[in-house]
mmCIF file of C-alpha atoms (C1' of nucleotides) in Angstrom:
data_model
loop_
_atom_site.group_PDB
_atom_site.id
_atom_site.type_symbol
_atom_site.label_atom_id
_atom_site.label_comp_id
_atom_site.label_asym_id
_atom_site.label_seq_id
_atom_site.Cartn_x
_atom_site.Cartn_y
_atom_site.Cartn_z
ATOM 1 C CA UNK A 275 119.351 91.841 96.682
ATOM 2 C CA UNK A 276 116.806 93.201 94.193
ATOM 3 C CA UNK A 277 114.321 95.581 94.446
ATOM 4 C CA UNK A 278 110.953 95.218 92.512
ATOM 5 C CA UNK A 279 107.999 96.974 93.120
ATOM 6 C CA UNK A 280 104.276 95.152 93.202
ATOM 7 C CA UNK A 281 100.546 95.589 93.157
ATOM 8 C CA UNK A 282 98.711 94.819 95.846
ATOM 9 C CA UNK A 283 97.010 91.726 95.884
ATOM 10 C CA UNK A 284 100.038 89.903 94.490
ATOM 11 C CA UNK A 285 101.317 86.649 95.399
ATOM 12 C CA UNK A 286 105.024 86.397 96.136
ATOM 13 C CA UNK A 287 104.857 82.913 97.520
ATOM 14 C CA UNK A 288 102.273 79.745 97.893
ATOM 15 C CA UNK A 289 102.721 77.273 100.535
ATOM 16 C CA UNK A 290 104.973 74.581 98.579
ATOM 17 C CA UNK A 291 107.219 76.491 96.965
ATOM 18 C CA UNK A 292 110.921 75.709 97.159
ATOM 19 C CA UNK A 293 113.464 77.919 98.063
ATOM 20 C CA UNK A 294 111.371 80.793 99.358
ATOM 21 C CA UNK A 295 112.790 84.123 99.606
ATOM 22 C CA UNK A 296 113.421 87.094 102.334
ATOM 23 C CA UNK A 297 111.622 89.839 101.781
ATOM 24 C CA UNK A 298 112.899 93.674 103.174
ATOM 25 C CA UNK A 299 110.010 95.723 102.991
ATOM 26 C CA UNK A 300 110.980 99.190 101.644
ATOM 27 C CA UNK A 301 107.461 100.863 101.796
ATOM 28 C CA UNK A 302 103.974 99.181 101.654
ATOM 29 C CA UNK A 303 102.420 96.365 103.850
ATOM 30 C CA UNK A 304 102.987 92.454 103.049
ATOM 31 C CA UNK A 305 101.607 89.707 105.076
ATOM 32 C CA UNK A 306 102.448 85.951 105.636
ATOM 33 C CA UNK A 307 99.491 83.348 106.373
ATOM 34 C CA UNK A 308 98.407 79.579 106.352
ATOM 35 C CA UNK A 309 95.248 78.214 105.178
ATOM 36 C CA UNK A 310 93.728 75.223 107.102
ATOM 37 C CA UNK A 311 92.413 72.170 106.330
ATOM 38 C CA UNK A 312 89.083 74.192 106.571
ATOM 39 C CA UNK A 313 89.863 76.878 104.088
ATOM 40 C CA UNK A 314 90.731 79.316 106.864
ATOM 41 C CA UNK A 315 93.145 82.336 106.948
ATOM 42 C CA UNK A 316 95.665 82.668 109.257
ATOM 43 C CA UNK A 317 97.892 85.755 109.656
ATOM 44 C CA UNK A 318 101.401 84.653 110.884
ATOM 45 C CA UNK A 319 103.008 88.424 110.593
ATOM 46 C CA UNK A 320 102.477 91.824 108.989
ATOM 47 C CA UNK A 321 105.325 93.082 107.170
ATOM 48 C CA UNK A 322 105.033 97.010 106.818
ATOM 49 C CA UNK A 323 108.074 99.263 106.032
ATOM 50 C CA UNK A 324 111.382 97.789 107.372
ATOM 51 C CA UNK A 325 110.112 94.975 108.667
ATOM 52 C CA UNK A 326 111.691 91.450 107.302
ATOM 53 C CA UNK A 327 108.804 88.705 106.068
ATOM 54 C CA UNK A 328 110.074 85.519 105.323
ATOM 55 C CA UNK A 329 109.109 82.097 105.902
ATOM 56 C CA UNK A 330 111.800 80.641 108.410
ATOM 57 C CA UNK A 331 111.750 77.623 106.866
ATOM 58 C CA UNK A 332 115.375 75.709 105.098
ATOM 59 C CA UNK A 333 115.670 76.758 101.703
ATOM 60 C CA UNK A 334 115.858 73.722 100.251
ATOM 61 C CA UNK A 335 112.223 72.394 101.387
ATOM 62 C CA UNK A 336 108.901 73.632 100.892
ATOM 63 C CA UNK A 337 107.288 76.291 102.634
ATOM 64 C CA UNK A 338 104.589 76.220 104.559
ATOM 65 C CA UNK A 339 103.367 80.222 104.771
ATOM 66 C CA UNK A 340 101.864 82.221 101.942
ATOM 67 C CA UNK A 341 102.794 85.896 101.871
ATOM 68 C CA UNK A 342 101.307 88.675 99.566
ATOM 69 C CA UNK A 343 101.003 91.984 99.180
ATOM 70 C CA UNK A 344 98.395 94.187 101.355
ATOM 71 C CA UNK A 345 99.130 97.433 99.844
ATOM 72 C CA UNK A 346 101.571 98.336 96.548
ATOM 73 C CA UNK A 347 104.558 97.358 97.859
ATOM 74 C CA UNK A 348 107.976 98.077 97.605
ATOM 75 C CA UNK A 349 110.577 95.506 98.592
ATOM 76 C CA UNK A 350 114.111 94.209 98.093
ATOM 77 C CA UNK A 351 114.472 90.317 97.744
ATOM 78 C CA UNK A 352 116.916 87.985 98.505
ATOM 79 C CA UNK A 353 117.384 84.286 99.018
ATOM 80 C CA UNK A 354 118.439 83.050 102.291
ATOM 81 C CA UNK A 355 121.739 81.934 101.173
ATOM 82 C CA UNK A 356 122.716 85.481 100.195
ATOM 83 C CA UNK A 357 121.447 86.850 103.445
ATOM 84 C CA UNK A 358 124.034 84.193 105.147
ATOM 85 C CA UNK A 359 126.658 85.045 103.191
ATOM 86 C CA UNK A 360 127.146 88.142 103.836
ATOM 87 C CA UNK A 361 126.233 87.521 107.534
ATOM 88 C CA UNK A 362 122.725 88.305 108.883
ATOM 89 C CA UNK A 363 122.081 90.992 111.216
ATOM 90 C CA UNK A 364 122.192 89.059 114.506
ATOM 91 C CA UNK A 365 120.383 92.350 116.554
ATOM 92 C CA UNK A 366 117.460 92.085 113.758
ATOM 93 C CA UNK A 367 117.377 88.517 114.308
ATOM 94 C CA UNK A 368 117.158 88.475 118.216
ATOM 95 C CA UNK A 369 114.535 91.248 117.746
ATOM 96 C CA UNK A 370 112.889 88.915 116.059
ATOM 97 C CA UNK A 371 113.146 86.094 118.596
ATOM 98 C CA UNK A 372 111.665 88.646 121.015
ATOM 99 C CA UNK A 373 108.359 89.631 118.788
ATOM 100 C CA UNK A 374 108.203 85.981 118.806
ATOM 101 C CA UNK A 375 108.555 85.159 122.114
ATOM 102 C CA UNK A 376 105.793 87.908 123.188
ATOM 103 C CA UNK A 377 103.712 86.471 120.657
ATOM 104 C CA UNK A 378 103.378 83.085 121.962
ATOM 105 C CA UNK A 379 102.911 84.239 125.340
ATOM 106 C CA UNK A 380 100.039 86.553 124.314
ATOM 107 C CA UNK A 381 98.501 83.159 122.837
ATOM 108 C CA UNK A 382 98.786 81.327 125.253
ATOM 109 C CA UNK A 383 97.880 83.570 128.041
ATOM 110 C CA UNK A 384 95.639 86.345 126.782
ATOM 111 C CA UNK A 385 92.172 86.375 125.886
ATOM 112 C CA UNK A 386 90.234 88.386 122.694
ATOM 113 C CA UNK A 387 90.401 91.705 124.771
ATOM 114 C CA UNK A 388 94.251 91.451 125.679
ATOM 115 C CA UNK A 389 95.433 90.147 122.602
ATOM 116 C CA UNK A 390 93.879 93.130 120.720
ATOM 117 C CA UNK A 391 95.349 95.536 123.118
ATOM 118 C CA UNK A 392 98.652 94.120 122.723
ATOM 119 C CA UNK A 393 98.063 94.427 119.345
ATOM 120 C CA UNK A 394 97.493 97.837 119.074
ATOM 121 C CA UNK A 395 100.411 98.530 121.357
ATOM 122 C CA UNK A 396 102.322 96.929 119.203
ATOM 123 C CA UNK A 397 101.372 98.072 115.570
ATOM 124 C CA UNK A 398 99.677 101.549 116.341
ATOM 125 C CA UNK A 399 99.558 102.545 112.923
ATOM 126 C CA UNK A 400 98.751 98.998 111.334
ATOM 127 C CA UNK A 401 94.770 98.935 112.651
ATOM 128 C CA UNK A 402 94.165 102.048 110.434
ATOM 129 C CA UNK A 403 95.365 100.415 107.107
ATOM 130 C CA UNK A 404 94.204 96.452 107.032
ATOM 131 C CA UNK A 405 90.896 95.025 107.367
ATOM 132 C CA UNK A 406 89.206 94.482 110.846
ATOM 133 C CA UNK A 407 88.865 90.683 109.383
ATOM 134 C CA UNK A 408 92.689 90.873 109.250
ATOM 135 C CA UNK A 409 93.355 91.834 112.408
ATOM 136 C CA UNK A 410 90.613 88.936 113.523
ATOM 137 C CA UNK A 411 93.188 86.480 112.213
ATOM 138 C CA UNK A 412 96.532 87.194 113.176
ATOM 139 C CA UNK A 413 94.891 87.309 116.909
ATOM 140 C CA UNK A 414 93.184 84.017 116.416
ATOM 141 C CA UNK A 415 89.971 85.585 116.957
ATOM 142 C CA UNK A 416 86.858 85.852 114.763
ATOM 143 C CA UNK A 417 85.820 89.102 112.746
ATOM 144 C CA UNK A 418 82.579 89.030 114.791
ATOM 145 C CA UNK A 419 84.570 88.293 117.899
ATOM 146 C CA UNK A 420 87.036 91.042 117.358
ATOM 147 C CA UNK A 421 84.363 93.747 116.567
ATOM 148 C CA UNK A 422 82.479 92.785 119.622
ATOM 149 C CA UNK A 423 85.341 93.308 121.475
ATOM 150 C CA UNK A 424 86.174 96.930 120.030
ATOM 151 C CA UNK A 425 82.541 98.085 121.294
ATOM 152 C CA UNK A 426 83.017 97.160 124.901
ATOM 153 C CA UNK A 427 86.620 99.327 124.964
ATOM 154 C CA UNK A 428 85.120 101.999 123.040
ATOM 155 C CA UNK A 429 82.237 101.913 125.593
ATOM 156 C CA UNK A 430 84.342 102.297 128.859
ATOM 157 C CA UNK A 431 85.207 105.490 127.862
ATOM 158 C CA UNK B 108 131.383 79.356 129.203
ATOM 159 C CA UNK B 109 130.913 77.650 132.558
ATOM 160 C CA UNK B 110 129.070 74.291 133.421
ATOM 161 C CA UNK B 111 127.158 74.004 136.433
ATOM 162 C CA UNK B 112 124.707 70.936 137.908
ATOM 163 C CA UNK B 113 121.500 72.151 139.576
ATOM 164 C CA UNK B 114 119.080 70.334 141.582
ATOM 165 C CA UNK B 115 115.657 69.445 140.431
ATOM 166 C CA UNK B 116 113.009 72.513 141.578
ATOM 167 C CA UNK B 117 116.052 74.981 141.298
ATOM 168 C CA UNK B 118 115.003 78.297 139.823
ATOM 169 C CA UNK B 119 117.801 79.734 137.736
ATOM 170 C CA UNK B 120 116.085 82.739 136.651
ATOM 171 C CA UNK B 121 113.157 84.746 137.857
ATOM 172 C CA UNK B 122 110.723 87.113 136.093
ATOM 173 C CA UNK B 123 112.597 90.666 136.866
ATOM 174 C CA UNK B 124 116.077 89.761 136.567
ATOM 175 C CA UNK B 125 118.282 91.615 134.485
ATOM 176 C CA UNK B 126 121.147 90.534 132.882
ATOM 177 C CA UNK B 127 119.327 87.097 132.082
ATOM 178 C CA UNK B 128 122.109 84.233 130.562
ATOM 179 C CA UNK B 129 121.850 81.572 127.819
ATOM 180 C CA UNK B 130 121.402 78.023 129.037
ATOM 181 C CA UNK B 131 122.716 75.253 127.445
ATOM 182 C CA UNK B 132 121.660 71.707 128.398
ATOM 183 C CA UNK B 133 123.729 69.382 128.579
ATOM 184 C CA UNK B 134 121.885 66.870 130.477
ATOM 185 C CA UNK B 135 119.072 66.649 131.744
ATOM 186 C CA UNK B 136 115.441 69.324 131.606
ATOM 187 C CA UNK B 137 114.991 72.515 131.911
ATOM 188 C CA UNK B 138 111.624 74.739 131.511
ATOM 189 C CA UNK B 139 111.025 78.095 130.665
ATOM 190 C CA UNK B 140 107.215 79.682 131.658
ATOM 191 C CA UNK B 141 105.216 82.992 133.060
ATOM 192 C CA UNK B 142 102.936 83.281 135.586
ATOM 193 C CA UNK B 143 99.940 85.368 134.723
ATOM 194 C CA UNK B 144 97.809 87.764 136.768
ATOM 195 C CA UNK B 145 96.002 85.028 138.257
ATOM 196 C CA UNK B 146 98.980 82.886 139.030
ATOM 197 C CA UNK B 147 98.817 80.558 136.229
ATOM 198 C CA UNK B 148 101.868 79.119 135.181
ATOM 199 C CA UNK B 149 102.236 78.833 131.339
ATOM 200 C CA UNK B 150 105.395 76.952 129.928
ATOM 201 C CA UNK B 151 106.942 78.618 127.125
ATOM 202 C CA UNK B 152 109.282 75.734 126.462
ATOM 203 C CA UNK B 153 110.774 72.632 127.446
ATOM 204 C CA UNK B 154 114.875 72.231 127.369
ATOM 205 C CA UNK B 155 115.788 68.534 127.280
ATOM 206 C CA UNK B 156 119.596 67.511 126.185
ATOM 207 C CA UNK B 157 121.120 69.931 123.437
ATOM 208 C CA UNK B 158 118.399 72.399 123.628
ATOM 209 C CA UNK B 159 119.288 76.319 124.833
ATOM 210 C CA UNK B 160 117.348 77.665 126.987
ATOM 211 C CA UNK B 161 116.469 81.614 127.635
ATOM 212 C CA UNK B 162 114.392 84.813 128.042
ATOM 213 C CA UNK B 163 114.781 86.141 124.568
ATOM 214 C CA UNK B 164 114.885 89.550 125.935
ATOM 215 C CA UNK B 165 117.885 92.171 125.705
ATOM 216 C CA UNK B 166 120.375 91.468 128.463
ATOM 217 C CA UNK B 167 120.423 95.266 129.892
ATOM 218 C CA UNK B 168 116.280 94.724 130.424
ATOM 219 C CA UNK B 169 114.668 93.061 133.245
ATOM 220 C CA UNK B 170 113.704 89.832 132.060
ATOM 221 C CA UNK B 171 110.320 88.351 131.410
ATOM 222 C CA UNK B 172 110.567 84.367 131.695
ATOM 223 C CA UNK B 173 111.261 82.262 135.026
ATOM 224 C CA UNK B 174 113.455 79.118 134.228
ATOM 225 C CA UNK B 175 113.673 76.498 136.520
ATOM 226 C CA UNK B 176 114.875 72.316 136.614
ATOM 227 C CA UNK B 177 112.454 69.849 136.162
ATOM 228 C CA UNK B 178 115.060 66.903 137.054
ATOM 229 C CA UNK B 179 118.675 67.173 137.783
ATOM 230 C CA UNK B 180 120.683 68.565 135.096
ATOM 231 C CA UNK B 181 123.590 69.622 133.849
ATOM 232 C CA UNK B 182 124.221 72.977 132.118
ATOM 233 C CA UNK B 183 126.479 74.861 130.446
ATOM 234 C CA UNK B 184 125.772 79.025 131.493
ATOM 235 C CA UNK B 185 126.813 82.070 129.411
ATOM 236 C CA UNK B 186 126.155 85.551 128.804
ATOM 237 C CA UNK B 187 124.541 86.825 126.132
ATOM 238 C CA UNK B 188 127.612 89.479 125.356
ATOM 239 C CA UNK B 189 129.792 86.219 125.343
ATOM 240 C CA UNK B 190 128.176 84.326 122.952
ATOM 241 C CA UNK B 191 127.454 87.098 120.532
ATOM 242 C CA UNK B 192 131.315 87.784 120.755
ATOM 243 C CA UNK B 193 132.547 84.358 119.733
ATOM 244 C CA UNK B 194 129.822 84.072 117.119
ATOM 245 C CA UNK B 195 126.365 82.694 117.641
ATOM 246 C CA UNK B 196 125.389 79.082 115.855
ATOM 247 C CA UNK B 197 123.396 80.725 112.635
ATOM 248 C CA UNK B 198 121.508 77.068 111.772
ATOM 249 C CA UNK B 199 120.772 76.770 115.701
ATOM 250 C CA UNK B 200 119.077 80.334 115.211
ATOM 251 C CA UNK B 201 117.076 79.347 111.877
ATOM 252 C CA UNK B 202 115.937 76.497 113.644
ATOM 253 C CA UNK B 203 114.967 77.615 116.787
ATOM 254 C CA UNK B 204 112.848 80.231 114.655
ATOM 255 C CA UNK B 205 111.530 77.635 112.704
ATOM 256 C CA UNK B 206 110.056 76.190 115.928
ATOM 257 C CA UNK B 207 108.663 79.220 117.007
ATOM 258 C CA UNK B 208 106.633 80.041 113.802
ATOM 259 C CA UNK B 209 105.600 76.617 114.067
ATOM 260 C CA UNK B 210 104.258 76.613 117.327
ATOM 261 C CA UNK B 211 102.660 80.085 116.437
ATOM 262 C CA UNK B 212 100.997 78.455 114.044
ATOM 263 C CA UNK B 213 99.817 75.749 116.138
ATOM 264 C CA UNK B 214 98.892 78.027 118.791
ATOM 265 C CA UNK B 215 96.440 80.301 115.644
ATOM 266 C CA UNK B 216 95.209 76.945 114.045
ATOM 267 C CA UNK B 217 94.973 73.939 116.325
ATOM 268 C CA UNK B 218 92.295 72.679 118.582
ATOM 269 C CA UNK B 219 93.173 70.431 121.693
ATOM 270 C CA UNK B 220 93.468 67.312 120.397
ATOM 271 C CA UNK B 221 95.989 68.387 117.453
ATOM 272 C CA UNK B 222 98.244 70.169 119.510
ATOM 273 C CA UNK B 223 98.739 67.124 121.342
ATOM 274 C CA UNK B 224 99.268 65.747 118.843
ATOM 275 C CA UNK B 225 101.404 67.952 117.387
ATOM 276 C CA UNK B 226 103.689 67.467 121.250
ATOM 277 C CA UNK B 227 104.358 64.481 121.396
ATOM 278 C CA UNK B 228 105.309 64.321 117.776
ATOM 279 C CA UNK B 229 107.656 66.876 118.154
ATOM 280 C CA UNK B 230 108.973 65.807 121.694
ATOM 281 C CA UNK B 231 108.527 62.109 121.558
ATOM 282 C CA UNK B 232 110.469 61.198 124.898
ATOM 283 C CA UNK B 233 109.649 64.321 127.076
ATOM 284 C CA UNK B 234 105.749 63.300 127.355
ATOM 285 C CA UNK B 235 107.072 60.712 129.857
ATOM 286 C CA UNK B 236 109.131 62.750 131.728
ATOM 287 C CA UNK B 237 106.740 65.435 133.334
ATOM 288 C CA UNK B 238 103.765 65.633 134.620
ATOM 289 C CA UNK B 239 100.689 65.655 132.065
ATOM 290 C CA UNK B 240 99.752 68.948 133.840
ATOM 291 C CA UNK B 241 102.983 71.007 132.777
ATOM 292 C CA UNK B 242 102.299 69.021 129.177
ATOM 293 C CA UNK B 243 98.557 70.758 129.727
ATOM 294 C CA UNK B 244 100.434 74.142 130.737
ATOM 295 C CA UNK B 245 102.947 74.100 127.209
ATOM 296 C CA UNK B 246 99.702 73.207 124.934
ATOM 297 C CA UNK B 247 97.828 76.132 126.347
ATOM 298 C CA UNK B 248 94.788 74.073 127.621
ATOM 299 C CA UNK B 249 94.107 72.619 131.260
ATOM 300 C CA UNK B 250 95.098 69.468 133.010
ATOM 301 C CA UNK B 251 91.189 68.554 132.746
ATOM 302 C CA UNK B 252 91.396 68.679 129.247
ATOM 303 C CA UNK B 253 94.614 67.409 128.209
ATOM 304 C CA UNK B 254 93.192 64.509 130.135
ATOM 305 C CA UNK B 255 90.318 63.865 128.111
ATOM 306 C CA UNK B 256 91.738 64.413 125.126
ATOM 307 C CA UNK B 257 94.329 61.514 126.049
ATOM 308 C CA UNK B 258 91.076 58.938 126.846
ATOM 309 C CA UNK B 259 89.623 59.993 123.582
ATOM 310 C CA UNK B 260 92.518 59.014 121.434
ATOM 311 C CA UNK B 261 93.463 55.917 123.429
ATOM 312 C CA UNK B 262 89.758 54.979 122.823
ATOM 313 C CA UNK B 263 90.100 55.158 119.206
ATOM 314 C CA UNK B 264 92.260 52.466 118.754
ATOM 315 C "C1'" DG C 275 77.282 108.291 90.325
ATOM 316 C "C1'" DT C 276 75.422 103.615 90.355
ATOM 317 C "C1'" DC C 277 75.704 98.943 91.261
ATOM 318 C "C1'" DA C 278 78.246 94.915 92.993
ATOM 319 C "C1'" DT C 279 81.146 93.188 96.234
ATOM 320 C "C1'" DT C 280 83.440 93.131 100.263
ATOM 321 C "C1'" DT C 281 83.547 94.367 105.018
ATOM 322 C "C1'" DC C 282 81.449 95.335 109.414
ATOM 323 C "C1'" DT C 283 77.962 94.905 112.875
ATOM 324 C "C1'" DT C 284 74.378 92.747 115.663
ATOM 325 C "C1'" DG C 285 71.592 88.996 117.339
ATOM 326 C "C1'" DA C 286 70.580 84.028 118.216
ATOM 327 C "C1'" DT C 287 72.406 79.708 119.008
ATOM 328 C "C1'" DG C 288 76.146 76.157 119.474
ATOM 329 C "C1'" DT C 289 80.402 74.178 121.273
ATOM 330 C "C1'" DA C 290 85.048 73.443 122.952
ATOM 331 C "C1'" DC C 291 87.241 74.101 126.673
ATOM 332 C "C1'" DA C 292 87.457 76.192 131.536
ATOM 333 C "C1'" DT C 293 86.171 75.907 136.119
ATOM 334 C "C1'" DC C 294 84.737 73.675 140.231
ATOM 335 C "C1'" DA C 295 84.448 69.697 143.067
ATOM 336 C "C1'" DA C 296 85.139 65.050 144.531
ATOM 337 C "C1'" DT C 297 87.642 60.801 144.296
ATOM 338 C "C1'" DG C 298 91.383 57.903 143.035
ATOM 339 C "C1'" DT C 299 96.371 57.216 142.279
ATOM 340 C "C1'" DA C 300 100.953 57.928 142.353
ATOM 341 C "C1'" DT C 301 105.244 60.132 144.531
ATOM 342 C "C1'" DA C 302 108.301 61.709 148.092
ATOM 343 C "C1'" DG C 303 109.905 62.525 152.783
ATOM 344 C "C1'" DA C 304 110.371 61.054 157.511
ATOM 345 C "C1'" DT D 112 106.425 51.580 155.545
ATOM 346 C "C1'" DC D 113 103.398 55.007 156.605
ATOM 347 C "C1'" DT D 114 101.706 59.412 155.688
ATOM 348 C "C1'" DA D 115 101.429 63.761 153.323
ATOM 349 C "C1'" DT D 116 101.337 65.974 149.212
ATOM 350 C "C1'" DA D 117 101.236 66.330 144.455
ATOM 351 C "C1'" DC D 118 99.106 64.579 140.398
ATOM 352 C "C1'" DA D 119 95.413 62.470 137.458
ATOM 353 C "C1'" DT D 120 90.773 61.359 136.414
ATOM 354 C "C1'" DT D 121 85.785 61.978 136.091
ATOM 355 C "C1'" DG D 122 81.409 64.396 136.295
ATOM 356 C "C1'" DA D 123 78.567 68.668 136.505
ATOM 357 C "C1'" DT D 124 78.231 73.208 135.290
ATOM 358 C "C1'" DG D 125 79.816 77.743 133.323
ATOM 359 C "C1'" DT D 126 81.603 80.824 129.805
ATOM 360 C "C1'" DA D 127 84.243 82.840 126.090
ATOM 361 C "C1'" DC D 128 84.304 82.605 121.718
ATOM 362 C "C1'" DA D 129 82.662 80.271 117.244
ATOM 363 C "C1'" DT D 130 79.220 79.713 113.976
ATOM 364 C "C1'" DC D 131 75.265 80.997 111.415
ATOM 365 C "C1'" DA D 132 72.340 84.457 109.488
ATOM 366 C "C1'" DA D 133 70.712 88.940 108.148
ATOM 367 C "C1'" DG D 134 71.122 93.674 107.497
ATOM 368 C "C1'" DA D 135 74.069 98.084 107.229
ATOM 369 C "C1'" DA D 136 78.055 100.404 105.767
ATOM 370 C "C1'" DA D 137 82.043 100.998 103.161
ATOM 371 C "C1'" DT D 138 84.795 100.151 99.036
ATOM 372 C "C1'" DG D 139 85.750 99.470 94.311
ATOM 373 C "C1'" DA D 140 84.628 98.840 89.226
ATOM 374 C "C1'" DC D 141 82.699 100.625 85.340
#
DNA sequence: GTCATTTCTTGATGTACATCAATGTATAGA
DNA sequence: TCTATACATTGATGTACATCAAGAAATGAC
């Protein structure tokens, strides 16, 4: 476990890369992503302070998620094997199964209007500090969709 | 630890219930799925032989998921408390969140046709055993569709 | 503080998939 | 085996969101 410090902007991992790492986030905001075949972002997770980004991949083959750094970040990193060692934190872990679980229910259920109200439910304080563009992706909605869709709530009041 | 047969159409688990359990199939198929606001069923995942199947939810909380038997199958039930006693399967855990980031992905990135794809690459032998509409339901597009889709890439060869 | 670049908004148009409806085809129960 | 019910297909139409384009606003670099 060792904790670095970087810039935002920076790249702690490209799709391919073997033996990808777990990343604690101390303080800061990282984020994991795809690109498609069409040179499109997709936002898999935020990762702002305590939150564990990783790509859940084995560490032996290579990963499919980028992640880099939103906002200078703090973090602690360790490789997966470490993690197992010294036994994983099995409430963290079915936390996570739950986020996950909600998340592919609001996909497959919700449309632009829900999934951003989830969303804000979910990460209150997250809207404020990335992009609107951002936020477009990890919903798997458009930046013009997404800002259409803020108007009409901020209308009905 | 106890093993159980259930009829096919038996619902082991409704939206609501607290204290949900940890199935583990032994033979047979299992489904987990919601029903939205307008009484849509969407399936959150199929559990053929080997697979475990449950709400991912804590177990003092009522439960979000209804789980019921698609054929005639044998399980083996437990409680959440009892399995995290005797030590969870850490590699069934990775994996099982290696299919969920997976299908989030798919979910984010994939039109019809490629997360049909996708299916029946990743469950091979289930696309025969239930109806194309649940198949439709687990993809996140209609019946309608999944149908087309099916014509379209039988046509091409 | 100015300029360049990125981000956000708004409108016009396009498209993938949903919905609705009708018909055909399996499946199950008596 | 017959009938009822669930399931699958096909066509016509609708709609939510994508795409494209242009201008406005915010952000960052120097």
């Amino acid at each position: 476990m060792k904790k670095i410090n970087v810039k935002k902007g920076t790249v702690l991992q490209r799709k391919g890369d073997i033996n990808s790492k777990v990343y604690l986030v101390e303080s800061g905001l990282l984020r994991s992503y795809i690109i498609d075949e069409k040179g499109k972002e997709h936002i898999y997770m935020f990762g702002p302070e305590n939150w564990l980004v990783t790509d859940n991949c084995e560490s032996d083959i290579p990963c499919q998620l980028y992640i880099d750094a939103i906002e200078d970040t703090t973090i602690n990193v360790a490789s997966k094997e470490e993690l197992l060692k010294e036994g994983p934190d099995l409430n963290a872990l079915l936390r996570r199964l739950n986020t996950m679980q909600n998340r592919i229910i609001m996909l497959m259920s919700s449309n632009a209007k829900k999934r951003y109200e989830h969303f804000i439910s979910t990460y209150p304080n997250i809207t404020q500090r990335v992009p609107l563009k951002m936020v477009a992706s990890y919903l798997g909605i458009t930046p013009e969709a997404l800002s259409r869709v803020r108007n009409e709530l901020s209308q009905q009041k």
